mmCIF file of C-alpha atoms in Angstrom:
data_model
loop_
_atom_site.group_PDB
_atom_site.id
_atom_site.type_symbol
_atom_site.label_atom_id
_atom_site.label_comp_id
_atom_site.label_asym_id
_atom_site.label_seq_id
_atom_site.Cartn_x
_atom_site.Cartn_y
_atom_site.Cartn_z
ATOM 1 C CA UNK A 1011 116.087 124.479 36.524
ATOM 2 C CA UNK A 1012 117.915 126.379 33.806
ATOM 3 C CA UNK A 1013 118.137 129.460 36.032
ATOM 4 C CA UNK A 1014 119.576 127.385 38.856
ATOM 5 C CA UNK A 1015 122.089 125.805 36.516
ATOM 6 C CA UNK A 1016 123.149 129.235 35.176
ATOM 7 C CA UNK A 1017 123.483 130.603 38.722
ATOM 8 C CA UNK A 1018 125.665 127.686 39.746
ATOM 9 C CA UNK A 1019 127.799 128.010 36.618
ATOM 10 C CA UNK A 1020 128.174 131.760 37.175
ATOM 11 C CA UNK A 1021 126.820 132.578 33.718
ATOM 12 C CA UNK A 1022 123.871 134.470 35.192
ATOM 13 C CA UNK A 1023 123.475 136.467 38.378
ATOM 14 C CA UNK A 1024 120.389 136.514 40.556
ATOM 15 C CA UNK A 1025 118.393 139.717 40.161
ATOM 16 C CA UNK A 1026 116.297 139.317 43.264
ATOM 17 C CA UNK A 1027 116.023 136.908 46.098
ATOM 18 C CA UNK A 1028 113.050 134.609 45.695
ATOM 19 C CA UNK A 1029 111.453 133.392 48.915
ATOM 20 C CA UNK A 1030 109.617 130.109 48.771
ATOM 21 C CA UNK A 1031 107.322 129.233 51.650
ATOM 22 C CA UNK A 1032 107.938 125.805 53.167
ATOM 23 C CA UNK A 1033 105.135 123.283 53.112
ATOM 24 C CA UNK A 1034 103.169 122.880 56.334
ATOM 25 C CA UNK A 1035 104.459 120.378 58.877
ATOM 26 C CA UNK A 1036 102.333 117.273 59.059
ATOM 27 C CA UNK A 1037 101.680 116.435 62.697
ATOM 28 C CA UNK A 1038 102.257 112.768 63.262
ATOM 29 C CA UNK A 1039 103.046 110.799 66.393
ATOM 30 C CA UNK A 1040 106.739 111.250 65.623
ATOM 31 C CA UNK A 1041 106.423 115.067 65.478
ATOM 32 C CA UNK A 1042 103.754 115.675 68.120
ATOM 33 C CA UNK A 1043 105.980 115.000 71.111
ATOM 34 C CA UNK A 1044 103.980 111.990 72.221
ATOM 35 C CA UNK A 1045 106.486 109.325 71.281
ATOM 36 C CA UNK A 1046 106.187 106.479 73.717
ATOM 37 C CA UNK A 1047 103.038 107.925 75.279
ATOM 38 C CA UNK A 1048 101.137 104.734 75.895
ATOM 39 C CA UNK A 1049 97.553 104.454 77.038
ATOM 40 C CA UNK A 1050 98.563 104.065 80.698
ATOM 41 C CA UNK A 1051 100.473 107.355 80.652
ATOM 42 C CA UNK A 1052 97.584 109.175 78.955
ATOM 43 C CA UNK A 1053 95.143 107.750 81.483
ATOM 44 C CA UNK A 1054 97.425 108.550 84.424
ATOM 45 C CA UNK A 1055 97.880 112.142 83.266
ATOM 46 C CA UNK A 1056 94.153 112.601 82.694
ATOM 47 C CA UNK A 1057 93.265 111.142 86.101
ATOM 48 C CA UNK A 1058 95.821 113.360 87.819
ATOM 49 C CA UNK A 1059 94.448 116.452 86.075
ATOM 50 C CA UNK A 1060 90.868 115.569 86.984
ATOM 51 C CA UNK A 1061 91.246 114.020 90.447
ATOM 52 C CA UNK A 1062 94.305 115.563 92.122
ATOM 53 C CA UNK A 1063 92.191 117.927 94.200
ATOM 54 C CA UNK A 1064 89.784 115.164 95.130
ATOM 55 C CA UNK A 1065 92.458 113.500 97.238
ATOM 56 C CA UNK A 1066 93.924 111.232 94.550
ATOM 57 C CA UNK A 1067 96.976 109.306 95.730
ATOM 58 C CA UNK A 1068 99.569 107.423 93.734
ATOM 59 C CA UNK A 1069 98.283 104.206 95.341
ATOM 60 C CA UNK A 1070 94.787 104.927 94.019
ATOM 61 C CA UNK A 1071 96.242 105.750 90.623
ATOM 62 C CA UNK A 1072 98.097 102.439 90.542
ATOM 63 C CA UNK A 1073 94.908 100.570 91.449
ATOM 64 C CA UNK A 1074 93.260 101.984 88.311
ATOM 65 C CA UNK A 1075 96.190 101.140 86.048
ATOM 66 C CA UNK A 1076 97.704 97.752 85.369
ATOM 67 C CA UNK A 1077 101.270 98.895 86.021
ATOM 68 C CA UNK A 1078 103.849 98.815 88.810
ATOM 69 C CA UNK A 1079 104.808 101.945 90.715
ATOM 70 C CA UNK A 1080 108.389 101.771 89.497
ATOM 71 C CA UNK A 1081 107.293 101.512 85.847
ATOM 72 C CA UNK A 1082 104.698 104.262 86.273
ATOM 73 C CA UNK A 1083 107.208 106.626 87.880
ATOM 74 C CA UNK A 1084 109.837 105.939 85.219
ATOM 75 C CA UNK A 1085 107.538 106.261 82.200
ATOM 76 C CA UNK A 1086 105.571 109.209 83.575
ATOM 77 C CA UNK A 1087 108.750 111.118 84.397
ATOM 78 C CA UNK A 1088 110.155 110.397 80.928
ATOM 79 C CA UNK A 1089 107.055 111.892 79.296
ATOM 80 C CA UNK A 1090 106.062 114.688 81.698
ATOM 81 C CA UNK A 1091 109.332 115.511 83.453
ATOM 82 C CA UNK A 1092 108.125 114.592 86.960
ATOM 83 C CA UNK A 1093 106.700 111.623 88.832
ATOM 84 C CA UNK A 1094 102.939 111.189 89.294
ATOM 85 C CA UNK A 1095 103.284 112.152 92.966
ATOM 86 C CA UNK A 1096 105.073 115.362 92.020
ATOM 87 C CA UNK A 1097 102.388 116.099 89.407
ATOM 88 C CA UNK A 1098 99.613 115.637 91.978
ATOM 89 C CA UNK A 1099 101.376 117.952 94.442
ATOM 90 C CA UNK A 1100 102.012 120.558 91.728
ATOM 91 C CA UNK A 1101 98.345 120.662 90.724
ATOM 92 C CA UNK A 1102 97.202 120.967 94.330
ATOM 93 C CA UNK A 1103 99.665 123.780 94.947
ATOM 94 C CA UNK A 1104 98.778 125.668 91.763
ATOM 95 C CA UNK A 1105 95.068 125.432 92.573
ATOM 96 C CA UNK A 1106 95.582 126.612 96.159
ATOM 97 C CA UNK A 1107 97.576 129.730 95.342
ATOM 98 C CA UNK A 1108 94.843 131.682 93.529
ATOM 99 C CA UNK A 1109 92.279 130.773 96.187
ATOM 100 C CA UNK A 1110 94.650 132.085 98.853
ATOM 101 C CA UNK A 1111 95.368 135.333 97.030
ATOM 102 C CA UNK A 1112 92.004 136.194 95.467
ATOM 103 C CA UNK A 1113 89.467 134.983 98.027
ATOM 104 C CA UNK A 1114 88.798 135.290 101.731
ATOM 105 C CA UNK A 1115 88.006 131.574 102.070
ATOM 106 C CA UNK A 1116 89.140 129.936 105.278
ATOM 107 C CA UNK A 1117 92.409 128.011 104.981
ATOM 108 C CA UNK A 1118 90.570 124.865 106.081
ATOM 109 C CA UNK A 1119 88.095 125.234 103.214
ATOM 110 C CA UNK A 1120 90.915 125.717 100.700
ATOM 111 C CA UNK A 1121 92.604 122.627 102.136
ATOM 112 C CA UNK A 1122 89.415 120.627 101.462
ATOM 113 C CA UNK A 1123 89.157 122.053 97.936
ATOM 114 C CA UNK A 1124 92.728 120.872 97.298
ATOM 115 C CA UNK A 1125 92.039 117.327 98.450
ATOM 116 C CA UNK A 1126 93.284 117.485 102.046
ATOM 117 C CA UNK A 1127 91.142 116.044 104.815
ATOM 118 C CA UNK A 1128 92.997 118.006 107.491
ATOM 119 C CA UNK A 1129 94.046 121.644 107.325
ATOM 120 C CA UNK A 1130 97.173 120.760 109.307
ATOM 121 C CA UNK A 1131 98.292 118.404 106.506
ATOM 122 C CA UNK A 1132 97.667 121.161 103.977
ATOM 123 C CA UNK A 1133 99.695 123.606 106.084
ATOM 124 C CA UNK A 1134 102.629 121.180 106.291
ATOM 125 C CA UNK A 1135 102.413 120.425 102.564
ATOM 126 C CA UNK A 1136 102.224 124.101 101.593
ATOM 127 C CA UNK A 1137 105.128 125.076 103.841
ATOM 128 C CA UNK A 1138 107.271 122.216 102.493
ATOM 129 C CA UNK A 1139 106.551 123.259 98.901
ATOM 130 C CA UNK A 1140 106.784 127.054 99.259
ATOM 131 C CA UNK A 1141 108.770 127.666 102.467
ATOM 132 C CA UNK A 1142 105.860 129.604 103.937
ATOM 133 C CA UNK A 1143 102.502 128.758 105.468
ATOM 134 C CA UNK A 1144 99.274 129.380 103.555
ATOM 135 C CA UNK A 1145 98.529 132.311 105.882
ATOM 136 C CA UNK A 1146 101.946 133.850 105.258
ATOM 137 C CA UNK A 1147 101.536 133.334 101.505
ATOM 138 C CA UNK A 1148 98.113 134.999 101.595
ATOM 139 C CA UNK A 1149 99.386 137.938 103.630
ATOM 140 C CA UNK A 1150 102.405 138.542 101.405
ATOM 141 C CA UNK A 1151 100.302 138.448 98.238
ATOM 142 C CA UNK A 1152 97.470 140.560 99.582
ATOM 143 C CA UNK A 1153 99.939 143.396 100.015
ATOM 144 C CA UNK A 1154 100.649 143.172 96.262
ATOM 145 C CA UNK A 1155 96.964 143.606 95.334
#
């Protein structure tokens, strides 16, 4: 304290800079980024992660949660930055891409693995999301291999 007082008064100059490490940050709900993350949002996120490629729909998600679609969409988007429907589509798309580019599986089989009963629905979905068909995506990425 005396050194600090002398430095502030100008009666003593600092000889060397002293670095003091900060204490570790205690992770609490307020610092973990999960503020407002209620049990329904945790459950919804977990179900989407686990069941998106098993054909999970928002309607099925709502049936498992005691919450309205409007409330679910609003709260989910506030926490995760997108609606549950968008999250389901994103997971399906991200799972399909590596199968298209690293395997020779039939498009129909990949569609099934992504939760689509019909390959035609998968083709429409994929084209809407990426602006190309699964076959075009596969062909353009096989050239990069």
